[in-house]
Coordinates of C-alpha atoms in Angstrom, one line a residue:
Chain A
X189 CA -17.8 -20.2 50.3
X190 CA -14.8 -22.3 50.9
X191 CA -11.5 -21.2 49.7
X192 CA -10.8 -23.9 47.2
X193 CA -14.2 -23.2 45.5
X194 CA -13.4 -19.5 45.1
X195 CA -9.8 -20.0 43.8
X196 CA -11.2 -22.1 40.9
X197 CA -13.6 -19.2 40.2
X198 CA -10.8 -16.5 39.7
X199 CA -11.9 -16.8 36.0
X200 CA -15.6 -16.0 36.7
X201 CA -14.6 -13.0 38.6
X202 CA -12.5 -11.6 35.8
X203 CA -15.1 -12.4 33.2
X204 CA -17.6 -10.5 35.2
X205 CA -15.5 -7.5 35.7
X206 CA -14.6 -7.3 32.0
X207 CA -18.3 -7.5 30.9
X208 CA -19.5 -5.0 33.6
X209 CA -16.7 -2.6 32.8
X210 CA -17.3 0.4 30.4
X211 CA -13.9 0.0 28.9
X212 CA -11.3 -2.6 28.2
X213 CA -9.2 -3.7 31.2
X214 CA -5.7 -4.7 31.1
X215 CA -4.1 -7.2 33.2
X216 CA -2.7 -4.6 35.5
X217 CA -6.0 -2.9 36.0
X218 CA -7.6 -6.1 36.8
X219 CA -5.0 -7.0 39.5
X220 CA -5.5 -3.5 41.0
X221 CA -9.2 -4.0 41.2
X222 CA -8.8 -7.3 42.8
X223 CA -6.4 -5.9 45.4
X224 CA -8.3 -2.8 46.2
X225 CA -11.4 -4.7 46.5
X226 CA -10.0 -6.1 49.8
X227 CA -10.8 -2.8 51.3
X228 CA -14.5 -3.5 50.9
X229 CA -14.3 -6.9 52.3
X230 CA -13.8 -9.0 49.1
X231 CA -10.3 -10.4 49.9
X232 CA -10.1 -13.6 48.2
X233 CA -8.1 -12.5 45.1
X234 CA -6.4 -9.7 46.7
X235 CA -3.0 -11.4 46.4
X236 CA -3.2 -12.9 42.8
X237 CA -0.3 -12.3 40.4
X238 CA -0.5 -11.0 37.0
X239 CA 0.5 -14.4 35.7
X240 CA -2.3 -16.1 37.4
X241 CA -4.7 -13.6 35.8
X242 CA -3.3 -13.9 32.3
X243 CA -3.7 -17.8 32.6
X244 CA -7.3 -17.4 33.9
X245 CA -8.1 -15.1 30.9
X246 CA -6.4 -17.3 28.5
X247 CA -8.8 -20.3 29.5
X248 CA -11.8 -17.9 29.7
X249 CA -10.9 -16.6 26.0
X250 CA -10.6 -20.1 24.8
X251 CA -13.9 -21.2 26.5
X252 CA -15.9 -18.3 25.1
X253 CA -14.6 -18.9 21.6
X254 CA -15.5 -22.7 21.9
X255 CA -19.2 -22.1 23.1
X256 CA -20.1 -20.0 20.0
X257 CA -22.1 -17.7 21.9
X258 CA -21.8 -14.9 19.5
X259 CA -19.2 -13.0 21.3
X260 CA -16.0 -13.8 22.8
X261 CA -13.1 -12.5 25.0
X262 CA -10.2 -10.9 23.2
X263 CA -7.2 -8.8 24.1
X264 CA -7.1 -5.6 22.1
X265 CA -5.0 -2.6 22.0
X266 CA -6.1 -1.2 25.4
X267 CA -7.2 -4.4 27.3
X268 CA -9.4 -7.3 27.4
X269 CA -13.1 -6.9 26.3
X270 CA -15.8 -9.0 24.8
X271 CA -16.3 -8.5 21.1
X272 CA -19.2 -10.0 18.8
X273 CA -18.3 -12.6 16.2
X274 CA -17.6 -11.1 12.9
X275 CA -19.9 -13.4 11.0
X276 CA -22.8 -11.8 12.9
X277 CA -21.9 -8.2 11.5
X278 CA -24.6 -7.7 8.9
X279 CA -27.2 -8.1 11.4
X280 CA -25.6 -6.0 13.9
X281 CA -25.0 -3.2 11.5
X282 CA -28.6 -3.2 10.7
X283 CA -29.7 -3.3 14.3
X284 CA -27.5 -0.6 15.4
X285 CA -28.5 1.4 12.4
X286 CA -25.0 2.0 11.1
X287 CA -24.2 3.5 7.7
X288 CA -22.0 1.7 5.4
X289 CA -18.6 1.7 7.1
X290 CA -16.1 4.1 6.1
X291 CA -13.3 2.3 4.8
X292 CA -9.7 3.6 3.9
X293 CA -8.9 4.0 0.2
X294 CA -5.9 2.3 -1.3
X295 CA -3.5 5.3 -1.4
X296 CA -4.3 5.6 2.3
X297 CA -3.8 2.1 3.2
X298 CA -0.5 2.0 1.3
X299 CA 0.7 5.1 3.1
X300 CA -0.5 3.8 6.5
X301 CA 1.3 0.4 5.9
X302 CA 4.5 2.2 5.2
X303 CA 4.1 4.4 8.2
X304 CA 3.1 1.2 10.3
X305 CA 6.0 -0.9 9.2
X306 CA 8.7 1.6 9.0
X307 CA 7.8 4.0 11.8
X308 CA 9.0 6.5 12.6
X309 CA 8.9 7.5 8.8
X310 CA 9.6 10.7 7.2
X311 CA 7.4 12.0 4.3
X312 CA 10.4 11.5 1.9
X313 CA 10.8 7.9 3.0
X314 CA 7.0 7.2 2.2
X315 CA 7.2 8.8 -1.0
X316 CA 10.3 7.0 -2.1
X317 CA 8.4 3.7 -1.5
X318 CA 5.0 4.7 -3.1
X319 CA 6.7 6.9 -6.1
X320 CA 4.1 9.6 -5.7
X321 CA 3.6 12.7 -3.4
X322 CA 1.9 11.7 -0.3
X323 CA 1.3 15.1 1.5
X324 CA -2.5 15.2 1.2
X325 CA -2.8 11.5 2.1
X326 CA -0.7 12.1 5.3
X327 CA -2.8 15.1 6.3
X328 CA -5.9 12.9 5.9
X329 CA -4.6 10.2 8.0
X330 CA -3.6 12.8 10.6
X331 CA -7.0 14.2 10.6
X332 CA -8.4 10.7 11.1
X333 CA -6.0 10.3 13.9
X334 CA -4.6 6.9 12.5
X335 CA -1.1 8.6 12.5
X336 CA 0.7 11.3 14.4
X337 CA 3.9 13.2 14.4
X338 CA 6.5 11.3 16.8
X339 CA 9.5 13.4 16.4
X340 CA 11.9 15.1 13.9
X341 CA 14.5 13.4 11.8
X342 CA 18.2 14.5 12.2
X343 CA 18.6 14.7 8.3
X344 CA 18.9 18.1 6.9
X345 CA 15.6 20.1 7.2
X346 CA 14.7 18.2 10.2
X347 CA 11.5 16.6 8.6
X348 CA 8.7 15.3 10.9
X349 CA 8.6 11.6 11.6
X350 CA 5.2 9.9 11.6
X351 CA 4.2 6.8 13.6
X352 CA 0.7 5.1 14.0
X353 CA -1.7 5.8 17.0
X354 CA -3.7 3.7 19.4
X355 CA -6.8 4.4 17.1
X356 CA -4.8 2.8 14.3
X357 CA -4.5 -0.4 16.3
X358 CA -8.2 -0.5 17.3
X359 CA -9.3 0.1 13.8
X360 CA -7.5 -2.8 12.6
X361 CA -8.1 -5.0 15.7
X362 CA -4.4 -5.3 16.5
X363 CA -2.9 -5.6 20.0
X364 CA 0.3 -3.9 19.1
X365 CA 2.4 -2.9 16.2
X366 CA 4.5 -5.9 16.5
X367 CA 1.4 -8.1 15.5
X368 CA 1.2 -6.8 12.1
X369 CA 1.7 -9.7 9.8
X370 CA 5.2 -9.9 8.2
X371 CA 6.6 -6.9 10.2
X372 CA 10.0 -8.8 10.6
X373 CA 10.4 -8.7 6.9
X374 CA 9.1 -5.1 6.2
X375 CA 10.5 -3.5 9.3
X376 CA 13.3 -0.8 9.2
X377 CA 15.5 -2.9 11.6
X378 CA 15.4 -5.8 9.0
X379 CA 16.1 -3.5 6.0
X380 CA 18.8 -1.8 8.1
X381 CA 20.4 -5.1 8.9
X382 CA 20.2 -6.4 5.3
X383 CA 21.7 -3.3 4.1
X384 CA 24.6 -3.6 6.6
X385 CA 25.3 -7.1 5.6
X386 CA 25.2 -6.2 1.9
X387 CA 27.5 -3.2 2.5
X388 CA 30.0 -5.6 4.3
X389 CA 29.6 -8.1 1.7
X390 CA 30.2 -5.3 -1.1
X391 CA 33.1 -3.9 0.7
X392 CA 34.8 -7.4 1.2
X393 CA 34.3 -8.1 -2.4
X394 CA 35.8 -4.7 -3.4
X395 CA 38.9 -5.1 -1.3
X396 CA 39.3 -8.7 -2.8
X397 CA 39.1 -7.2 -6.1
X398 CA 41.6 -4.6 -5.4
X399 CA 44.0 -6.9 -4.1
X400 CA 43.7 -9.1 -7.1
X401 CA 44.1 -6.1 -9.3
X402 CA 47.1 -4.8 -7.5
X403 CA 48.7 -8.1 -7.7
X404 CA 48.1 -8.1 -11.6
X405 CA 48.8 -4.7 -12.5
X406 CA 50.7 -3.3 -9.6
X407 CA 52.5 -0.4 -11.4
X408 CA 49.6 0.6 -13.6
X409 CA 47.1 1.4 -10.5
X410 CA 47.0 5.2 -10.9
X411 CA 45.8 6.2 -7.5
X412 CA 44.8 3.9 -4.8
X413 CA 43.0 6.7 -3.0
X414 CA 40.4 6.8 -5.9
X415 CA 39.5 3.4 -5.2
X416 CA 38.7 4.1 -1.5
X417 CA 35.8 6.0 -2.4
X418 CA 33.7 3.1 -3.9
X419 CA 33.0 1.2 -0.8
X420 CA 32.5 4.1 1.6
X421 CA 29.8 5.8 -0.6
X422 CA 26.5 6.0 1.4
X423 CA 24.5 4.3 -1.1
X424 CA 22.1 1.2 -1.2
X425 CA 24.1 -1.9 -2.0
X426 CA 22.7 -5.0 -3.2
X427 CA 24.2 -8.5 -3.3
X428 CA 26.8 -8.8 -6.1
X429 CA 25.9 -12.0 -7.2
X430 CA 22.4 -10.9 -8.1
X431 CA 23.6 -8.2 -10.1
X432 CA 25.8 -10.1 -12.4
X433 CA 22.9 -12.4 -12.8
X434 CA 20.4 -10.1 -13.8
X435 CA 22.8 -8.5 -16.4
X436 CA 23.9 -11.8 -18.1
X437 CA 22.0 -14.9 -17.3
X438 CA 18.2 -15.2 -17.3
X439 CA 17.0 -16.3 -14.2
X440 CA 14.1 -19.0 -14.2
X441 CA 10.9 -17.5 -12.9
X442 CA 12.4 -15.2 -10.4
X443 CA 9.0 -13.7 -9.8
X444 CA 7.9 -16.6 -8.0
X445 CA 11.0 -16.2 -5.6
X446 CA 10.0 -12.5 -4.9
X447 CA 9.3 -13.1 -1.4
X448 CA 12.2 -15.4 -0.8
X449 CA 14.6 -13.1 -2.2
X450 CA 13.3 -10.0 -0.7
X451 CA 16.5 -9.1 1.2
X452 CA 18.4 -8.4 -2.0
X453 CA 16.1 -5.5 -2.8
X454 CA 15.1 -4.0 0.7
X455 CA 18.1 -1.6 0.4
X456 CA 16.1 0.5 -1.8
X457 CA 15.4 3.1 0.7
X458 CA 18.6 2.5 2.4
X459 CA 20.3 5.6 1.3
X460 CA 17.9 7.8 3.4
X461 CA 17.6 5.4 6.2
X462 CA 21.3 5.1 6.9
X463 CA 21.8 8.9 6.8
X464 CA 23.5 10.1 9.9
X465 CA 21.1 10.0 13.0
X466 CA 18.0 9.0 10.9
X467 CA 17.7 5.6 12.5
X468 CA 14.9 3.7 14.3
X469 CA 16.0 4.8 17.7
X470 CA 16.0 8.4 16.5
X471 CA 12.4 8.7 17.6
X472 CA 13.0 8.3 21.3
X473 CA 14.8 11.7 21.4
X474 CA 11.9 13.6 20.2
X475 CA 9.0 12.3 22.3
X476 CA 9.1 15.4 24.6
X477 CA 9.4 17.8 21.9
X478 CA 6.7 19.6 20.0
Chain B
X1245 CA -3.3 2.3 -28.4
X1246 CA -4.7 5.6 -30.0
X1247 CA -2.9 8.6 -30.5
X1248 CA -3.8 11.6 -28.3
X1249 CA -6.2 13.8 -30.1
X1250 CA -7.8 17.0 -28.9
X1251 CA -8.5 17.3 -25.2
X1252 CA -12.1 17.4 -24.5
X1253 CA -13.2 20.4 -22.6
X1254 CA -14.3 18.9 -19.2
X1255 CA -16.1 19.9 -16.2
X1256 CA -14.8 17.0 -14.4
X1257 CA -11.1 16.7 -14.2
X1258 CA -10.0 13.2 -13.0
X1259 CA -7.2 13.3 -10.5
X1260 CA -5.2 10.3 -11.4
X1261 CA -3.2 10.3 -8.3
X1262 CA -6.4 9.4 -6.2
X1263 CA -6.6 6.3 -8.1
X1264 CA -3.0 4.9 -8.9
X1265 CA 0.5 6.1 -9.2
X1266 CA 3.2 5.3 -11.9
X1267 CA 4.6 2.4 -10.0
X1268 CA 1.0 0.9 -10.1
X1269 CA 0.8 1.3 -13.8
X1270 CA 4.3 -0.5 -14.1
X1271 CA 3.2 -3.4 -11.9
X1272 CA 0.0 -3.6 -14.0
X1273 CA 1.8 -3.7 -17.2
X1274 CA 4.2 -6.4 -16.0
X1275 CA 1.3 -8.3 -14.7
X1276 CA -0.6 -8.1 -17.9
X1277 CA 2.1 -9.0 -20.1
X1278 CA 3.2 -11.7 -17.7
X1279 CA 6.9 -10.6 -17.9
X1280 CA 9.7 -11.2 -15.4
X1281 CA 9.8 -8.4 -13.1
X1282 CA 13.8 -9.0 -12.7
X1283 CA 14.0 -9.0 -16.5
X1284 CA 11.7 -6.2 -17.6
X1285 CA 11.6 -5.8 -21.4
X1286 CA 12.3 -2.1 -21.2
X1287 CA 11.4 -1.3 -24.7
X1288 CA 8.1 -2.8 -24.8
X1289 CA 7.1 -1.6 -21.2
X1290 CA 8.3 2.0 -21.9
X1291 CA 6.1 1.9 -25.1
X1292 CA 3.0 0.8 -23.3
X1293 CA 3.6 3.1 -20.5
X1294 CA 3.7 5.9 -23.0
X1295 CA 0.6 4.7 -24.5
X1296 CA -1.4 4.7 -21.4
X1297 CA 0.0 8.2 -20.6
X1298 CA -1.3 9.4 -24.1
X1299 CA -4.7 7.9 -23.4
X1300 CA -4.8 9.6 -20.0
X1301 CA -3.7 12.8 -21.5
X1302 CA -6.5 12.6 -24.3
X1303 CA -9.0 12.1 -21.3
X1304 CA -7.5 15.2 -20.0
X1305 CA -6.6 13.7 -16.6
X1306 CA -4.7 15.8 -14.2
X1307 CA -1.4 13.8 -14.5
X1308 CA 1.0 14.6 -11.6
X1309 CA 4.5 15.0 -12.3
X1310 CA 5.4 11.7 -10.8
X1311 CA 4.1 10.1 -14.1
X1312 CA 6.2 12.3 -16.2
X1313 CA 9.3 11.6 -14.0
X1314 CA 8.6 8.0 -14.5
X1315 CA 8.4 8.3 -18.1
X1316 CA 11.7 10.2 -18.2
X1317 CA 13.2 7.5 -16.1
X1318 CA 12.1 4.7 -18.4
X1319 CA 13.4 6.6 -21.5
X1320 CA 16.7 6.9 -19.6
X1321 CA 17.0 3.3 -18.9
X1322 CA 16.0 2.4 -22.4
X1323 CA 18.7 4.6 -23.9
X1324 CA 21.3 3.2 -21.6
X1325 CA 20.4 -0.3 -22.4
X1326 CA 21.2 0.6 -26.1
X1327 CA 24.7 1.3 -25.2
X1328 CA 27.6 -1.2 -24.6
X1329 CA 28.3 -1.2 -20.9
X1330 CA 31.6 0.4 -21.0
X1331 CA 30.3 3.2 -23.2
X1332 CA 27.6 4.2 -20.9
X1333 CA 28.3 7.5 -19.1
X1334 CA 29.0 7.2 -15.6
X1335 CA 26.1 7.8 -13.2
X1336 CA 26.8 8.4 -9.8
X1337 CA 23.9 6.4 -8.3
X1338 CA 24.0 3.6 -10.6
X1339 CA 26.4 1.2 -9.1
X1340 CA 25.2 -1.6 -11.2
X1341 CA 25.8 -3.2 -14.7
X1342 CA 22.1 -3.1 -15.4
X1343 CA 20.3 0.2 -15.6
X1344 CA 17.0 -1.4 -14.8
X1345 CA 18.0 -2.5 -11.4
X1346 CA 17.2 0.6 -9.4
X1347 CA 13.6 0.4 -10.8
X1348 CA 13.3 -3.2 -10.2
X1349 CA 14.2 -2.8 -6.6
X1350 CA 11.7 0.2 -6.2
X1351 CA 8.9 -2.0 -7.8
X1352 CA 9.6 -5.0 -5.7
X1353 CA 9.8 -2.8 -2.5
X1354 CA 6.6 -1.2 -3.5
X1355 CA 5.0 -4.5 -4.3
X1356 CA 5.6 -5.7 -0.7
X1357 CA 3.9 -2.6 0.8
X1358 CA 0.9 -2.8 -1.6
X1359 CA 0.6 -6.6 -0.3
X1360 CA 0.8 -5.3 3.3
X1361 CA -1.8 -2.7 2.5
X1362 CA -4.2 -5.2 1.2
X1363 CA -3.8 -7.1 4.4
X1364 CA -4.6 -4.1 6.3
X1365 CA -7.7 -3.7 4.0
X1366 CA -8.7 -7.4 5.0
X1367 CA -8.2 -6.5 8.6
X1368 CA -10.5 -3.5 8.2
X1369 CA -13.2 -5.5 6.5
X1370 CA -13.2 -8.0 9.4
X1371 CA -13.1 -5.3 12.1
X1372 CA -16.1 -3.5 10.7
X1373 CA -18.2 -6.5 11.6
X1374 CA -16.8 -6.7 15.1
X1375 CA -18.5 -4.9 17.8
X1376 CA -17.1 -4.6 21.2
X1377 CA -19.2 -4.8 24.3
X1378 CA -17.2 -2.3 26.2
X1379 CA -16.8 0.6 24.0
X1380 CA -18.0 2.5 21.1
X1381 CA -17.3 0.9 17.6
X1382 CA -14.2 2.3 16.4
X1383 CA -15.0 4.5 13.2
X1384 CA -12.5 6.5 11.5
X1385 CA -13.5 9.6 9.7
X1386 CA -14.4 9.5 6.1
X1387 CA -11.4 9.2 3.8
X1388 CA -11.4 11.8 1.1
X1389 CA -7.8 11.2 0.0
X1390 CA -8.3 8.5 -2.4
X1391 CA -10.5 6.0 -4.2
X1392 CA -10.4 2.3 -3.6
X1393 CA -11.4 0.3 -6.7
X1394 CA -11.7 -3.0 -4.9
X1395 CA -11.5 -5.4 -7.9
X1396 CA -10.8 -3.5 -11.1
X1397 CA -7.9 -0.9 -11.4
X1398 CA -8.0 2.2 -13.4
X1399 CA -5.5 0.9 -15.9
X1400 CA -7.9 -2.0 -16.7
X1401 CA -10.8 0.4 -17.2
X1402 CA -8.3 2.4 -19.5
X1403 CA -7.5 -0.6 -21.5
X1404 CA -11.2 -1.5 -21.8
X1405 CA -11.9 2.1 -23.0
X1406 CA -9.0 1.7 -25.6
X1407 CA -10.8 -1.4 -26.9
X1408 CA -14.2 0.6 -27.3
X1409 CA -12.5 3.5 -29.0
X1410 CA -10.8 1.5 -31.5
X1411 CA -14.3 0.3 -32.6
X1412 CA -15.2 3.8 -33.5
X1413 CA -12.1 5.0 -34.9
X1414 CA -12.7 4.6 -38.5
X1415 CA -16.0 6.0 -38.4
X1416 CA -15.0 9.2 -37.0
X1417 CA -12.9 10.6 -39.8
X1418 CA -13.8 13.9 -41.0
X1419 CA -17.0 14.4 -38.8
X1420 CA -17.7 17.5 -37.0
X1421 CA -20.1 17.0 -34.1
X1422 CA -21.8 19.5 -32.1
X1423 CA -21.2 18.9 -28.3
X1424 CA -24.3 17.0 -27.4
X1425 CA -23.5 15.5 -24.2
X1426 CA -21.9 16.6 -20.8
X1427 CA -20.5 14.7 -18.1
X1428 CA -23.5 15.4 -16.0
X1429 CA -25.8 14.1 -18.5
X1430 CA -24.1 10.9 -18.9
X1431 CA -24.0 10.4 -15.1
X1432 CA -27.9 10.5 -15.3
X1433 CA -27.8 7.9 -18.1
X1434 CA -25.4 5.6 -16.4
X1435 CA -27.5 5.7 -13.1
X1436 CA -30.8 5.0 -14.9
X1437 CA -29.4 2.1 -17.0
X1438 CA -27.9 0.7 -13.7
X1439 CA -31.2 1.0 -11.9
X1440 CA -33.2 -0.7 -14.5
X1441 CA -30.6 -3.3 -15.4
X1442 CA -29.0 -3.8 -11.7
X1443 CA -25.8 -5.0 -13.6
X1444 CA -24.1 -3.8 -16.8
X1445 CA -21.3 -4.9 -18.9
X1446 CA -18.7 -2.2 -19.4
X1447 CA -18.8 -2.5 -23.1
X1448 CA -22.6 -2.5 -23.3
X1449 CA -22.4 1.1 -21.8
X1450 CA -21.0 2.1 -25.0
X1451 CA -23.3 0.0 -27.4
X1452 CA -24.9 2.6 -29.3
X1453 CA -22.2 5.3 -29.4
X1454 CA -20.5 6.2 -32.5
X1455 CA -18.4 9.2 -31.6
X1456 CA -15.3 9.3 -29.6
X1457 CA -16.5 12.3 -27.9
X1458 CA -19.5 10.5 -26.4
X1459 CA -17.5 7.6 -25.4
X1460 CA -14.9 9.8 -23.7
X1461 CA -17.7 11.7 -21.9
X1462 CA -19.4 8.5 -20.7
X1463 CA -16.3 7.2 -19.5
X1464 CA -15.5 10.3 -17.5
X1465 CA -19.1 10.1 -16.0
X1466 CA -18.3 6.6 -15.0
X1467 CA -15.1 7.4 -13.3
X1468 CA -17.0 10.4 -11.5
X1469 CA -19.6 8.0 -10.3
X1470 CA -17.0 5.5 -9.2
X1471 CA -15.4 8.3 -7.2
X1472 CA -18.6 9.3 -5.7
X1473 CA -19.1 5.6 -4.8
X1474 CA -22.5 5.6 -6.7
X1475 CA -21.1 2.7 -8.9
X1476 CA -18.9 -0.3 -8.2
X1477 CA -17.1 -2.1 -10.9
X1478 CA -16.3 -5.9 -10.7
X1479 CA -14.2 -8.1 -12.9
X1480 CA -14.8 -11.7 -14.0
X1481 CA -11.4 -13.0 -13.0
X1482 CA -8.2 -11.5 -13.8
X1483 CA -8.3 -9.2 -17.0
X1484 CA -11.7 -10.8 -17.7
X1485 CA -14.9 -8.7 -18.6
X1486 CA -15.9 -5.8 -16.4
X1487 CA -19.2 -5.0 -15.1
X1488 CA -20.9 -2.1 -13.4
X1489 CA -23.0 -2.8 -10.3
X1490 CA -24.7 -0.8 -7.8
X1491 CA -22.4 -0.4 -4.8
X1492 CA -22.8 -3.0 -2.1
X1493 CA -24.8 -1.7 1.0

């Protein structure tokens, strides 16, 4: 074989390796195998970069999809593998003699969604969103190995914090947690950011009002110290303009605006989340701990 | 809505929590009445919430404390709404002119995660038809922690039950019945009906029934069958007629 011919065919070699492998292969795995193969004489791709592999796989993935062969190449949570087309599922389930698939119940899915989007999340945080006790649901999800304990929070009582597992990603066909739809809006980072913004907004408004008041009734202001308490309270804050609106005017069809005005309300769990030390980065400290 | 009467002695206690929580009931009522979530008519919604709670008590459901807490919250909001703003007692965690606001925020936040959960459900349905060449199909263990009513939620079933109960209300006065039916009997009856008919309207299930006791027993049997995934309920459009079907294979 000439060199040019072989270089065109990196894609073919990769495709063959993934098909013959018993488990999904990551780009790093593939590069290592190609490098190590040089020892047995197959030197052609010993020096390819991960970038070149990624490009070749992208082309291959496109091609397998286009050819409608009933299967195609995908990148899953643990690497590249072939999977069958979902439209063929009913026949495959019959051929493989599979029972009715076990699906997660709605209480489980809701709990799982909160853990997934807000991880690491404590039981109290999950319960404050769902409005019901979730201990038995958490236990069931742990048994199914869809979630795991990822550490303990720094809030009093040092409650466990939960996160999702590799099996979670595989069960839902996700590559990584960031691939969850709408993760930007529902993530804790976003909730915290909004809350901080609202708090700043609120504090600014408060101080402006205080200034205005002190100008008006300078002598009547009983004790300025009292007023300091308001903006410092560690409570969820919402945008002031929304508050007055809800109390006085009737907003035209705000339900339709539900998603667009999200950030006014994400502060709901803010009180817990902003408790000292209980932030998104807290989980990192606990990984070695059991 | 009916007033709670005597609790029927039951072998089968329905654990409401495996179906829905108090926030689900509120979202259901808000949707049903087509009211503005940011401007909830608290009086009406509270009354309806209490009616559902009564109905569930009459059915002798296991009602978790969370439902009672929500009832208390609604009552408190309702009473605060009646007071002029400057006469309301100070509440530490209410930093708002509108007593409903905390609840609204909680509902909106919860709704977002409900939507996220339904997206996960879709992913799950897709994934169960996908098989990978490389490894074993990913199957999680069976989930005993809750029940999914795919199309109809428990509150719609309760609302349908309430309609049926209203029909017999008058006839029942002053009658004393021996307990002729058990939930176990009614489970058999429903399964037999469904086997022959294949599909059954919810209201037809109660066609020949004249007593509240029989209706309630039948309803509890239906819930048990749903829990055991022996029966699926489907609905013709939102808030439409409800049908019982054999569970999809």
